XYZ file of C-alpha atoms in Angstrom:
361
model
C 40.911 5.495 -17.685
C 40.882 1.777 -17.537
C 42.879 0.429 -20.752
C 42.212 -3.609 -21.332
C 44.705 -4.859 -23.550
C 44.457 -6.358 -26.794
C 45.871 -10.062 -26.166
C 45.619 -12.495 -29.030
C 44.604 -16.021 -27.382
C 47.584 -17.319 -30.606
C 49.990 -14.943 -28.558
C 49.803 -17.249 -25.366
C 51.976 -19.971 -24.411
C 51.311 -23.123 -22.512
C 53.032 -22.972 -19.186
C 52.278 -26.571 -18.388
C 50.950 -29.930 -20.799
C 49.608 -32.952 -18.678
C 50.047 -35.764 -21.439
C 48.157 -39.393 -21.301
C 50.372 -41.807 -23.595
C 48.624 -45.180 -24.828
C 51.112 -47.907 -26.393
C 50.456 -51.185 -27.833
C 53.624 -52.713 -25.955
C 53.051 -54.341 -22.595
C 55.810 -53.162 -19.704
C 57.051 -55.586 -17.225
C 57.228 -52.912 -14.273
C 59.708 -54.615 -12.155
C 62.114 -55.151 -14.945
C 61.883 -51.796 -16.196
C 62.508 -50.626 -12.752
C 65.860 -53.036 -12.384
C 66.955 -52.629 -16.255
C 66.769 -48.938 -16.774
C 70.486 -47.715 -16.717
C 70.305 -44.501 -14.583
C 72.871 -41.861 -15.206
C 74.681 -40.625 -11.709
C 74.866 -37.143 -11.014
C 75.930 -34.933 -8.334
C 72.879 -33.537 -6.347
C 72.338 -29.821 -5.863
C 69.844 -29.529 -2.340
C 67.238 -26.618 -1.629
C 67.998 -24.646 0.948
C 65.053 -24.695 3.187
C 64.845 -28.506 3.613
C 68.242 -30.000 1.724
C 65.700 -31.807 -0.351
C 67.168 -32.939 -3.650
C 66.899 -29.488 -6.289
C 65.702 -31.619 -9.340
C 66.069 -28.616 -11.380
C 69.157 -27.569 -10.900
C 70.840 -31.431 -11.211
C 73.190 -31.056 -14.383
C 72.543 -34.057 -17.042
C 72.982 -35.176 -20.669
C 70.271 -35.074 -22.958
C 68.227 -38.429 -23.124
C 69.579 -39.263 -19.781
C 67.531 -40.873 -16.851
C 68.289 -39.682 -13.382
C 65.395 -41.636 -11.230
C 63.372 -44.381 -11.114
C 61.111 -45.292 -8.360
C 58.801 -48.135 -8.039
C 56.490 -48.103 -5.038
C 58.961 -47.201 -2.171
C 62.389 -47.877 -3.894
C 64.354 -45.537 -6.038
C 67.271 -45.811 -8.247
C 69.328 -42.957 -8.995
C 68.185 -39.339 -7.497
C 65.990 -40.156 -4.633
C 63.922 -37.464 -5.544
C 61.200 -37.455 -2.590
C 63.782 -38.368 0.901
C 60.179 -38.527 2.843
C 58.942 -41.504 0.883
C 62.025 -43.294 1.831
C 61.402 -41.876 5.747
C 57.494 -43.073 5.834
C 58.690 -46.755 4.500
C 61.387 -46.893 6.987
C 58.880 -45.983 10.054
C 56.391 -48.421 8.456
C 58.673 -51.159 7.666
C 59.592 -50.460 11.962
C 56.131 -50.490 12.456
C 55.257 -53.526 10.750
C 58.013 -55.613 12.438
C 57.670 -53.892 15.744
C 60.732 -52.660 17.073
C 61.272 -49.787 18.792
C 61.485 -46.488 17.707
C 64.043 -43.672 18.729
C 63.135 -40.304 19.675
C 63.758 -38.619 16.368
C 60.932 -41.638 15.000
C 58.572 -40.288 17.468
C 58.939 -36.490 17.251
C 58.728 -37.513 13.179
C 55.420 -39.702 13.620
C 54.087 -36.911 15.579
C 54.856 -34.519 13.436
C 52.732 -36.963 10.152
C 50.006 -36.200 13.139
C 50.295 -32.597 13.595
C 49.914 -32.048 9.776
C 46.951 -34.494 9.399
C 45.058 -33.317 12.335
C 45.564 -29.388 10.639
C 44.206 -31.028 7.352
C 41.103 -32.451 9.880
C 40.432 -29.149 10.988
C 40.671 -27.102 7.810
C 37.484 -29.010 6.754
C 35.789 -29.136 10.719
C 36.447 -25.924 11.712
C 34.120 -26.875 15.059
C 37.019 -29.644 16.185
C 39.057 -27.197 18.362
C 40.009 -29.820 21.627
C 43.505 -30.076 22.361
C 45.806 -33.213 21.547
C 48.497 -34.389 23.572
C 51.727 -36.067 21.972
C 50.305 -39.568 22.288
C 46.993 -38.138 20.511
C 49.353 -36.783 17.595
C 51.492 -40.314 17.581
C 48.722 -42.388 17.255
C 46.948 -39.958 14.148
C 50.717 -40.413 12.390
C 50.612 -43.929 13.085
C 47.173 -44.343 11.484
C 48.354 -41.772 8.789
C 51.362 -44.196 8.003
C 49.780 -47.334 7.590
C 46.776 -45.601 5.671
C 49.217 -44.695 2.365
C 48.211 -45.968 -0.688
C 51.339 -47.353 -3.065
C 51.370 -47.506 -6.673
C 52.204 -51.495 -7.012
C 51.645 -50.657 -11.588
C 53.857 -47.639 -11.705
C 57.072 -46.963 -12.335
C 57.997 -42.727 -12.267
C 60.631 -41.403 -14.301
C 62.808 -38.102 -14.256
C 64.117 -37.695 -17.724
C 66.700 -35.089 -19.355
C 65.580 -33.191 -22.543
C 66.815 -30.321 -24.096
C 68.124 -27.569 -21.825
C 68.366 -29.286 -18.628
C 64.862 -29.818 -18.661
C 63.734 -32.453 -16.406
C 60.215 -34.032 -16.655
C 58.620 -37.123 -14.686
C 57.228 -39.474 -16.416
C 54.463 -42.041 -14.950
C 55.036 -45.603 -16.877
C 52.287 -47.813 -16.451
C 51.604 -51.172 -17.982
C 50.656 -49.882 -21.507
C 50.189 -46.465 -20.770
C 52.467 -43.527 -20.191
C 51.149 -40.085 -18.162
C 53.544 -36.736 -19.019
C 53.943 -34.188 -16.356
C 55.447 -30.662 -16.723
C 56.438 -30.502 -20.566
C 55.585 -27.557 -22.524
C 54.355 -28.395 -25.439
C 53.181 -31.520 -27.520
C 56.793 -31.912 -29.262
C 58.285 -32.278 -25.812
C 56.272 -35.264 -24.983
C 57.095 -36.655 -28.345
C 60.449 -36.306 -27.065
C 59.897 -38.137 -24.215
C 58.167 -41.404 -25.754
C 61.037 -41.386 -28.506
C 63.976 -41.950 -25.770
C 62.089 -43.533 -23.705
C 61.577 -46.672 -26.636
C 64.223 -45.803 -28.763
C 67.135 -45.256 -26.205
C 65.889 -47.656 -23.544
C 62.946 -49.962 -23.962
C 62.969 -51.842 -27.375
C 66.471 -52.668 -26.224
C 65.431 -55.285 -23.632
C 63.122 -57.469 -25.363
C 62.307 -59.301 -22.059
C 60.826 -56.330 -20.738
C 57.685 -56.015 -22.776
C 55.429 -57.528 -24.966
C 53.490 -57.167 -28.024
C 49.509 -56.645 -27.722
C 48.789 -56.714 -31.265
C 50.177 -56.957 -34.790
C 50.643 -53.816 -35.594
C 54.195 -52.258 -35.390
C 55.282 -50.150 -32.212
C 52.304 -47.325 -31.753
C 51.760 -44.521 -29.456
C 48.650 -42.208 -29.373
C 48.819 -38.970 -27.750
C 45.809 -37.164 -25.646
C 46.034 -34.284 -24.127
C 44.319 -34.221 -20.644
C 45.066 -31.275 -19.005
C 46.368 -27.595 -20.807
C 47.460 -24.210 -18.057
C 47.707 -20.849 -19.746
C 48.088 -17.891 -18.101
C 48.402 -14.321 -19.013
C 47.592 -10.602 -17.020
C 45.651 -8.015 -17.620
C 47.572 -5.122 -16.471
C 45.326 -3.914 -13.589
C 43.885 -5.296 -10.131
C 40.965 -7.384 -10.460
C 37.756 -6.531 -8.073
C 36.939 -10.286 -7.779
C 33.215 -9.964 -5.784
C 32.517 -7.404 -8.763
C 34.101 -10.455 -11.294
C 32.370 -13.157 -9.918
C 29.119 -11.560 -9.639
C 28.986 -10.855 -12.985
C 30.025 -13.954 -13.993
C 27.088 -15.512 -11.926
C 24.558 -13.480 -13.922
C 21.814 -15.815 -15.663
C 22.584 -14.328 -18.830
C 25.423 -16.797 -18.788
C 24.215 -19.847 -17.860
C 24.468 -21.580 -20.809
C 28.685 -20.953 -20.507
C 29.481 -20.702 -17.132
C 29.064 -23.710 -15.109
C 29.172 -22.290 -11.747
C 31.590 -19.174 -10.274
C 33.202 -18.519 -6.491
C 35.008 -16.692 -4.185
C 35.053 -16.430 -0.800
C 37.086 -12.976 0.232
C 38.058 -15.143 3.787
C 39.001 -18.388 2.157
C 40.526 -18.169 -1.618
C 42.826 -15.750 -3.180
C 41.371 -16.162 -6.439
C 37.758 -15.920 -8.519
C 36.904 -20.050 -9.360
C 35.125 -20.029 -12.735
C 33.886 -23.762 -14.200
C 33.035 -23.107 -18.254
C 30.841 -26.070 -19.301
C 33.491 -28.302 -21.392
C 32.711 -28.589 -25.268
C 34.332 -31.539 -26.916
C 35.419 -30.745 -30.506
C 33.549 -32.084 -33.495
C 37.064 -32.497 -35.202
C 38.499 -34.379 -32.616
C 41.083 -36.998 -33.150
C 43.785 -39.016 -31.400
C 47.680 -38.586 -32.908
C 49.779 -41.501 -33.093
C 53.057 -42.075 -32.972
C 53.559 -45.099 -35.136
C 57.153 -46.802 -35.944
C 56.924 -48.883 -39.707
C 59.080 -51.592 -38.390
C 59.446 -53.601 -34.818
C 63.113 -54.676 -35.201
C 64.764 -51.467 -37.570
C 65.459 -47.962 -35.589
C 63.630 -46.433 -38.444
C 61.803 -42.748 -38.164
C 58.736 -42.729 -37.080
C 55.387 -41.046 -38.611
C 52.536 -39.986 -37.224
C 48.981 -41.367 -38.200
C 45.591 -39.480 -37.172
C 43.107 -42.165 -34.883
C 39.662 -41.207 -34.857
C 39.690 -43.738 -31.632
C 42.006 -45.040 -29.045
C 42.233 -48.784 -29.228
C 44.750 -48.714 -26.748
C 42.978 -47.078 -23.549
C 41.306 -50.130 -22.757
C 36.764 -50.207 -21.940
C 36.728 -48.271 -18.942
C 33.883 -46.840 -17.891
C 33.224 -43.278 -20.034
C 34.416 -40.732 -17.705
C 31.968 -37.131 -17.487
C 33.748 -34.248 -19.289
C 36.115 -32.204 -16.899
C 35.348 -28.643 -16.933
C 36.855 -26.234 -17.854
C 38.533 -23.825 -15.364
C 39.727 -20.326 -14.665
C 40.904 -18.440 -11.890
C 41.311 -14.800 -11.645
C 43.843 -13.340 -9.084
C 43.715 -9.604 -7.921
C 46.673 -8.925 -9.050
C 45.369 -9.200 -12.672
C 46.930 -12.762 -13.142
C 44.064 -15.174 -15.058
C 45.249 -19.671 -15.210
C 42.957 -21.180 -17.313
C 42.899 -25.011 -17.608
C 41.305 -27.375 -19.426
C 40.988 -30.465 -21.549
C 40.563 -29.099 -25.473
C 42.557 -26.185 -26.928
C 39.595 -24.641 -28.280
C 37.646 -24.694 -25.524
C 40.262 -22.405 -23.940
C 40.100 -20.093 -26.748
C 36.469 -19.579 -26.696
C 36.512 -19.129 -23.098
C 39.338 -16.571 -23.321
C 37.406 -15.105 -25.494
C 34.230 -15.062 -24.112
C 36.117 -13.505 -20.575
C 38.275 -10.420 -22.435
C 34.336 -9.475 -23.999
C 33.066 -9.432 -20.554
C 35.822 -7.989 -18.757
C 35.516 -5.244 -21.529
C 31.933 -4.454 -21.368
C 32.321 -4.261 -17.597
C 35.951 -2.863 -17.274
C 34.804 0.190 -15.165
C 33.615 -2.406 -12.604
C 35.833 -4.993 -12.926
C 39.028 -3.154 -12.862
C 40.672 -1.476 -9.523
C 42.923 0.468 -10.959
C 45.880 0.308 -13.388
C 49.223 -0.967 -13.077
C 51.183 -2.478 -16.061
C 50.186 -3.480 -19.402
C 52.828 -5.889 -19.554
C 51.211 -9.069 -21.535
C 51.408 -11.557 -21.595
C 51.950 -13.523 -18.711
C 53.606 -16.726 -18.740
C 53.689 -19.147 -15.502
């Protein structure tokens, strides 16, 4: 007998928070890239490519181990290949000649985008010699976009936990914190520790005294079921026009995906509202409060972008990632999916395995 367990969508935890940061204070890139004081460490490499093992580098709290700014780094040169593809370019540009190892890697930028080409043209089977694959890396190198308004930064919080953080002019976009308290964190060093102390690095767009409002843009939680998931069975049922009105559209393709891809039409809450981080004083290191915004004043008129919806995917091995924009949006979905998967648990689930819950990525 198929047993579904009795998960409380409170129970879950956030495995990853994408975080979108607008500030009233206007960030000279370049000097922020020059000023920063970066704190050396010794670099642990993975053992597949001797890449740099970010996660594993040992640092003090509040500490910045990396800057880049378009090509350059400071500190932990976190991504060796951008530094390879600027060297080849730069090569490129002024046209001297390359060495063998230049070639075999420009050919190798070729092999990789010709296997993208062919992912999406299955037809485009003709063979291609190595001047074929030089000439695809060559266009491939000269075809990368840089950031010229960003500046990315690896910062230390509690527990050796690292997390990049995108600075743009007045803007600020969180990547791979947990919750909402660790991107707090982040902002607070970030001004307090680094940025109000060189005054030529930014400027004041307003009046009021040093804000930051918060918005969530993207939320992952996961959990398991405890048993193997028939995904055509899933999906089908999911498809049926009884649920139209909630789900957006559902696939899977048994030769191509691993997983059942479920988009929930978004609902933006009638409560919503901005948080701001909001300092009482420019000049005194003074605690900051936090103020509710019922608009952003910082984000700037950009066109309204569409809702995002909201999505799931279910594995066969009973893992489920939901993501989306609006907390509650996730709850009603997760709820809305553990009624469905119970009314159709028979056909839904293979057979059962653990009913270890919940699952945390």
């Amino acid at each position: 007998m198929v047993v579904v367990p009795d998960i409380r969508f409170e129970d879950l935890k956030t495995s990853t928070l994408t975080m979108m940061v607008y500030s009233n204070i206007n960030i000279d890139l370049k000097r922020m890239y020059d000023y920063l004081p970066i704190y050396e460490v010794d670099v642990p490499l993975t053992k597949k490519k001797h890449y740099p093992d970010v996660r594993k580098i040992v640092a003090p709290y509040g500490s910045i181990i990396s800057l880049r700014y378009i090509d350059d780094f400071r500190g932990v040169i976190s991504k060796p290949d951008v530094i390879v593809k600027r060297d080849l370019r730069d090569k490129l540009y002024r046209k001297e000649q390359f060495t063998s190892n230049d070639m075999d890697t420009i050919r190798s930028y070729g092999r990789k985008e010709l296997k993208k080409h062919r992912k999406n043209h299955t037809h485009d089977t003709a063979e291609h010699t190595d001047d074929d694959l030089y000439e695809i890396g060559v266009k491939y190198l000269t075809s990368v976009q840089h950031f010229r308004n960003q500046v990315t930064c690896i910062v230390t919080l509690a527990n050796n936990k690292k997390v990049n953080i995108m600075v743009f002019n007045n803007s600020y976009k969180i990547v791979g914190c947990r919750s909402e308290k660790q991107a707090e964190e982040c902002i607070m060093i970030l001004w307090e520790a680094y940025i109000r102390n060189f005054p030529s690095m930014w400027t004041k767009l307003d009046t009021n005294p040093p804000r930051f409002v918060f918005e969530k843009v993207m939320i992952n939680i996961g959990f398991k079921l405890g048993f193997h998931i028939v995904r055509s069975a899933f999906n089908e049922i999911l498809n049926d026009t009884k649920y139209r009105n909630v789900v957006h559209i559902s696939k899977f393709v048994s030769t191509g995906t691993t997983s059942v891809n479920t988009k929930f039409y978004p609902v933006h809450p009638a409560d919503f509202a901005y948080y701001c981080l909001e300092y009482p004083k420019w000049e005194d290191t003074v605690q900051p409060t936090f103020i509710r915004l019922t608009a952003n004043p910082y984000q700037g008129k950009s066109r309204p972008k569409k809702e995002k919806d909201t999505t799931v995917l279910s594995f066969y091995s009973s893992k489920i990632i939901m993501s989306g924009r609006y907390m509650k949006s996730l709850r009603d979905v997760f709820l809305f999916l553990m009624r469905v998967i119970r009314d159709n648990k028979d056909v839904v689930a293979e057979r059962l395995v653990s009913t270890d819950v919940p699952f945390v990525m």
